[in-house]
Amino acid sequence: MKIRSRLLWLVFVAWLPSALAIAVVARAAYVDQKNAVLADVRKAADSLGSIVERELDKRFVMAKTLSSSSSLQAGQLEQFYSEALRASHGTASWVLLLTRTHQVLNTIRPYDPGFSVPIAEGSPWLPAGENIFFSMNGPVVKKPVLGVVAVPAKSASPQRYGVAVAFDPGVLQALVREKAAPRYAVVAVMDKNLRVMARSKNPERWLGRDATGPLRERALAGKSGFEPSVTLDNVPSLTYLGQPNRYGWYAVIALPTESLNAQARKAAIDAVSLAGILLGLSLLFALYVARSIGEPILALKDAADALVQKRVPPATSTGLFEADEVSKALHNAGLHAKESAEVLEARVGEAVARTAEVQARLAEAQKREAVGRLAGGVAHDFNNLLQTISAAHHLLQPNVPEGPPRRILEAASRATGKATSLVKQMLSFGRAQTLEPEPVDINDFLLKISELTSKAAGANVSLRAHVEPGVAPVFVDPTQFELALLNVIFNARDAMEGGGHIDIRAALVDAAQTGLPETTAPQYVQLDVCDDGPGMTPETLHKAFEPYFTTKPVGAGSGLGLAQVLAFARQSGGDARITSALGNGTTVRLLLPVTAEQPAASQESAAGSSAPGRALRVLMVEDDPLVASVVVPAIEGAGHSVTHCLTADDAKALLQLGERQFDVLFSDVVMPGTMTGFDLAKWCEESVQGLPVVLATGYSAQAPQSEAKLLKKPYPLQDLLVSLQQAADQT
Ligand SMILES: Nc1ncnc2c1ncn2[C@@H]1O[C@H](COP(=O)(O)OP(=O)(O)OP(=O)(O)O)[C@@H](O)[C@H]1O
Ligand SMILES: [Mg+2]
């Protein structure tokens, strides 16, 4: 049920007692009014009776006075006529002189001594009493006449006269009309014989007629007061019959029942109208109130809908306290929900971004891994080829005459050198490089390579370095570190064609400040190389670390420089980053983990301290026939003897036989068979007393497990010979 219906019911239920009260009051008012009317009627009737009595009294007095007139006594009728005329003047009456049968004088006519008109039959006058007469048709005036008669007690004249004062019943009629209140009342005057002498309604018709029915019976029974009856016009009425006055005349007032009921009906209609208006107004008010309650409540529904649609509903002010409170609460709930949704959205966004970042790192790591493996594989074979070529150059060189052939050979040697460094870079960016990290002091390091870096920067570019005091040593492979720094400086130089400045700054930072996802040391050295060159476009910056990405012309750049830098930094447990903007220069930042170990005092180069040696018995293990074909003659050329095995397994078997003695074992690392060069070296350390080992490798993911000397392919033959000599001498 709607609020409106409930309120309408409430109003109706509240209205019902009021309506009953109105009915009771209306009825009481009607009864009071009716009683008042009846009282007025009673009063009016009584007063009418008295007035009529007075009218008759006046005329009796006049008649009596005239009847005792001396002129009448003396029979001087003409004089009496004059007196009578005078007496009746202004009284609405006229005077008659009556004998028992005739009227002989009438002041309504001029005096006529011969005047004599017969009295209508039965004209009543009593010799010694008073009488009142009524005639519907007076013989002289030819209209209804009412009159009173006085007869002198004694008379000197022989003729006995009666003196009558006649008047028009219209006189009474006027009085009756005056008393006709209320207007619908029918007022009448009846004489002692219960004939109608005056009537407020249709007097012409009923004048002189006898009263009939219950009224007549009541008059005869002497019962005055109100009683229902029927008027002469046959109208049912409540009729009041007054007490008879001194002359036995009655005043009667009839109140038609129909009119009285009309009063009651009117009172009822008034009451019903009032109650109806009251009900109508109350219902209108209830509708207004229902609307003023219903609308705020429906607005709450809209607010709830807004919440469902994830909007914040407004806090409304409708003037309905409860609804406003709920609206406020919904508004607050909306705000809270919105805030929660925003926080949730932000967290989800962060989580998605973090996931994307992790995925990107993973993808990059996988890519590098794959490229690294590929590069490693290629580099291994490639290094063997380069070893063969460089050894061939070395062997050929003494035999090639000076001049163009020698220059051609030297050009080929330089190309081989370039190819060697290219393979080195390939290995490093693919993390295929076996790093040999050691504690490196930044100051010493910068000092040591200062000549190299100045050359790398070129004449147009000024280079400055600043290392903050207290910067601890880092744990890196010095060769790769050097290469990385040179790569960055080359880039800066290339970017600043017209010259500029390069600043190298080193500082210590806590692991937490590095932003690295995983840290391996409590502190890091932050090495910034800043240039004031043209900077990079966002696209270049985005791709700068990618291998083979270069903006340089074909042949000028390989796109491997920064790839090596990144690979070196990450492989060392740190990271590399670039900040750059067009026109604002470039900063390449290296983050490298510090170490508690101190750098070893620098040793003299092994090669530098070598002395010419004895002839050695060399056991050489090399699976690549091409390499062997060059290296074996080179070693033999230096006065040593060489026994060549194709695999480590063969070499092991030979050593186990123990038939031949060797001064040094020179082995490749990666070979077919069950053992690598490292395995063979380890086995020798444990099983063959006094046999030193020198290893050579183009590429190996495996770290050396023995103390054997490790040469990196392609190695200069001189280095090999020195290494073999030193190894043999140390035992
Ligand atoms: N300091 C710098 N200022 C402006 N651009 C730079 C800077 N360093 C690198 N770049 C941009 O990054 C690219 C990639 O550099 P990266 O060192 O990897 O390769 P490269 O210098 O082009 O070739 P490579 O180093 O192998 O000779 C460069 O081609 C250059 O566009
Ligand atoms: Mg470069």
Short mmCIF file of N, CA, C and O in Angstrom, two decimals, residues 48 169-170 172-190 196-207 231-233 251-256:
data_model
loop_
_atom_site.label_atom_id
_atom_site.label_comp_id
_atom_site.label_asym_id
_atom_site.label_seq_id
_atom_site.Cartn_x
_atom_site.Cartn_y
_atom_site.Cartn_z
N LEU A 48 -51.33 38.52 18.58
CA LEU A 48 -52.39 38.79 17.59
C LEU A 48 -53.77 38.75 18.25
O LEU A 48 -54.62 39.62 18.00
N PRO A 169 -63.31 43.97 7.16
CA PRO A 169 -62.41 42.92 7.73
C PRO A 169 -60.97 43.06 7.26
O PRO A 169 -60.05 42.49 7.83
N GLY A 170 -60.80 43.84 6.19
CA GLY A 170 -59.43 44.10 5.71
C GLY A 170 -58.53 44.68 6.79
O GLY A 170 -57.31 44.53 6.75
N LEU A 172 -58.45 43.73 9.90
CA LEU A 172 -57.85 42.57 10.58
C LEU A 172 -56.82 41.87 9.66
O LEU A 172 -55.77 41.39 10.08
N GLN A 173 -57.24 41.90 8.37
CA GLN A 173 -56.36 41.23 7.39
C GLN A 173 -54.96 41.85 7.43
O GLN A 173 -53.95 41.15 7.37
N ALA A 174 -54.90 43.17 7.57
CA ALA A 174 -53.60 43.87 7.63
C ALA A 174 -52.81 43.41 8.85
O ALA A 174 -51.60 43.17 8.78
N LEU A 175 -53.55 43.26 9.97
CA LEU A 175 -52.85 42.84 11.20
C LEU A 175 -52.27 41.42 11.05
O LEU A 175 -51.13 41.12 11.44
N VAL A 176 -53.11 40.58 10.44
CA VAL A 176 -52.70 39.18 10.24
C VAL A 176 -51.45 39.09 9.37
O VAL A 176 -50.51 38.36 9.65
N ARG A 177 -51.48 39.94 8.33
CA ARG A 177 -50.30 39.90 7.43
C ARG A 177 -49.03 40.31 8.15
O ARG A 177 -47.97 39.76 7.94
N GLU A 178 -49.23 41.29 9.06
CA GLU A 178 -48.06 41.75 9.83
C GLU A 178 -47.44 40.62 10.64
O GLU A 178 -46.24 40.56 10.85
N LYS A 179 -48.33 39.74 11.14
CA LYS A 179 -47.84 38.69 12.03
C LYS A 179 -47.36 37.44 11.28
O LYS A 179 -47.00 36.44 11.88
N ALA A 180 -47.49 37.50 9.95
CA ALA A 180 -47.12 36.30 9.18
C ALA A 180 -45.61 36.10 9.17
O ALA A 180 -44.90 36.48 8.25
N ALA A 181 -45.11 35.54 10.31
CA ALA A 181 -43.66 35.25 10.39
C ALA A 181 -43.50 33.90 11.08
O ALA A 181 -44.16 33.65 12.10
N PRO A 182 -42.69 33.00 10.61
CA PRO A 182 -41.94 33.10 9.35
C PRO A 182 -42.85 33.17 8.13
O PRO A 182 -44.05 32.91 8.26
N ARG A 183 -42.23 33.46 7.00
CA ARG A 183 -43.03 33.81 5.82
C ARG A 183 -43.92 32.68 5.34
O ARG A 183 -44.98 32.91 4.80
N TYR A 184 -43.43 31.45 5.56
CA TYR A 184 -44.24 30.33 5.07
C TYR A 184 -45.42 30.04 6.00
O TYR A 184 -46.24 29.21 5.73
N ALA A 185 -45.47 30.71 7.17
CA ALA A 185 -46.57 30.43 8.11
C ALA A 185 -47.91 30.96 7.56
O ALA A 185 -47.94 31.97 6.87
N VAL A 186 -48.97 30.24 7.88
CA VAL A 186 -50.32 30.71 7.50
C VAL A 186 -51.01 31.20 8.79
O VAL A 186 -51.18 30.42 9.72
N VAL A 187 -51.32 32.50 8.83
CA VAL A 187 -51.88 33.10 10.06
C VAL A 187 -53.37 33.39 9.83
O VAL A 187 -53.74 33.87 8.76
N ALA A 188 -54.15 33.07 10.81
CA ALA A 188 -55.59 33.32 10.64
C ALA A 188 -56.21 33.80 11.96
O ALA A 188 -55.65 33.55 13.04
N VAL A 189 -57.33 34.52 11.84
CA VAL A 189 -58.10 34.92 13.04
C VAL A 189 -59.51 34.35 12.89
O VAL A 189 -60.09 34.43 11.82
N MET A 190 -59.98 33.67 13.97
CA MET A 190 -61.33 33.07 13.90
C MET A 190 -62.19 33.70 15.00
O MET A 190 -61.70 33.99 16.10
N VAL A 196 -63.61 32.03 9.83
CA VAL A 196 -62.36 32.73 9.49
C VAL A 196 -62.67 34.20 9.26
O VAL A 196 -63.49 34.54 8.42
N MET A 197 -62.03 35.07 10.08
CA MET A 197 -62.26 36.50 9.95
C MET A 197 -61.11 37.18 9.19
O MET A 197 -61.28 38.25 8.63
N ALA A 198 -59.99 36.57 9.24
CA ALA A 198 -58.84 37.10 8.47
C ALA A 198 -57.85 35.93 8.26
O ALA A 198 -57.79 35.02 9.07
N ARG A 199 -57.15 36.02 7.15
CA ARG A 199 -56.21 34.92 6.86
C ARG A 199 -55.07 35.46 6.00
O ARG A 199 -55.31 36.26 5.09
N SER A 200 -53.85 35.05 6.32
CA SER A 200 -52.72 35.64 5.58
C SER A 200 -52.64 35.10 4.16
O SER A 200 -52.05 35.73 3.30
N LYS A 201 -53.20 33.94 3.93
CA LYS A 201 -53.11 33.34 2.59
C LYS A 201 -54.51 33.13 2.04
O LYS A 201 -55.39 32.62 2.77
N ASN A 202 -54.76 33.52 0.80
CA ASN A 202 -56.07 33.40 0.13
C ASN A 202 -57.24 33.88 1.00
O ASN A 202 -58.21 33.17 1.22
N PRO A 203 -57.18 35.13 1.55
CA PRO A 203 -58.28 35.55 2.45
C PRO A 203 -59.62 35.61 1.71
O PRO A 203 -60.65 35.22 2.27
N GLU A 204 -59.61 36.02 0.44
CA GLU A 204 -60.86 36.16 -0.30
C GLU A 204 -61.64 34.86 -0.31
O GLU A 204 -62.85 34.83 -0.22
N ARG A 205 -60.81 33.76 -0.42
CA ARG A 205 -61.47 32.47 -0.58
C ARG A 205 -62.06 31.96 0.73
O ARG A 205 -63.12 31.34 0.74
N TRP A 206 -61.30 32.22 1.80
CA TRP A 206 -61.72 31.55 3.05
C TRP A 206 -62.43 32.46 4.05
O TRP A 206 -62.87 31.99 5.10
N LEU A 207 -62.56 33.75 3.74
CA LEU A 207 -63.20 34.67 4.70
C LEU A 207 -64.63 34.20 4.99
O LEU A 207 -65.39 33.89 4.09
N THR A 231 -54.52 22.46 6.99
CA THR A 231 -55.13 23.78 6.82
C THR A 231 -56.33 23.67 5.89
O THR A 231 -56.58 22.62 5.30
N LEU A 232 -57.03 24.81 5.78
CA LEU A 232 -58.20 24.83 4.89
C LEU A 232 -57.80 24.52 3.46
O LEU A 232 -58.56 23.97 2.69
N ASP A 233 -56.56 24.89 3.13
CA ASP A 233 -56.07 24.59 1.77
C ASP A 233 -55.61 23.14 1.66
O ASP A 233 -55.00 22.76 0.65
N ALA A 251 -56.55 33.30 17.62
CA ALA A 251 -55.48 33.51 16.60
C ALA A 251 -54.87 32.13 16.30
O ALA A 251 -54.60 31.36 17.23
N VAL A 252 -54.71 31.84 15.04
CA VAL A 252 -54.19 30.51 14.63
C VAL A 252 -52.98 30.72 13.69
O VAL A 252 -53.03 31.55 12.80
N ILE A 253 -51.90 29.97 13.99
CA ILE A 253 -50.76 30.04 13.05
C ILE A 253 -50.37 28.61 12.65
O ILE A 253 -50.10 27.77 13.51
N ALA A 254 -50.45 28.35 11.36
CA ALA A 254 -50.11 27.00 10.85
C ALA A 254 -48.74 27.05 10.15
O ALA A 254 -48.48 27.92 9.33
N LEU A 255 -47.89 26.05 10.56
CA LEU A 255 -46.55 25.96 9.93
C LEU A 255 -46.55 24.73 9.04
O LEU A 255 -46.60 23.59 9.56
N PRO A 256 -46.60 24.88 7.72
CA PRO A 256 -46.65 23.71 6.83
C PRO A 256 -45.49 22.75 7.11
O PRO A 256 -44.34 23.19 7.22
#
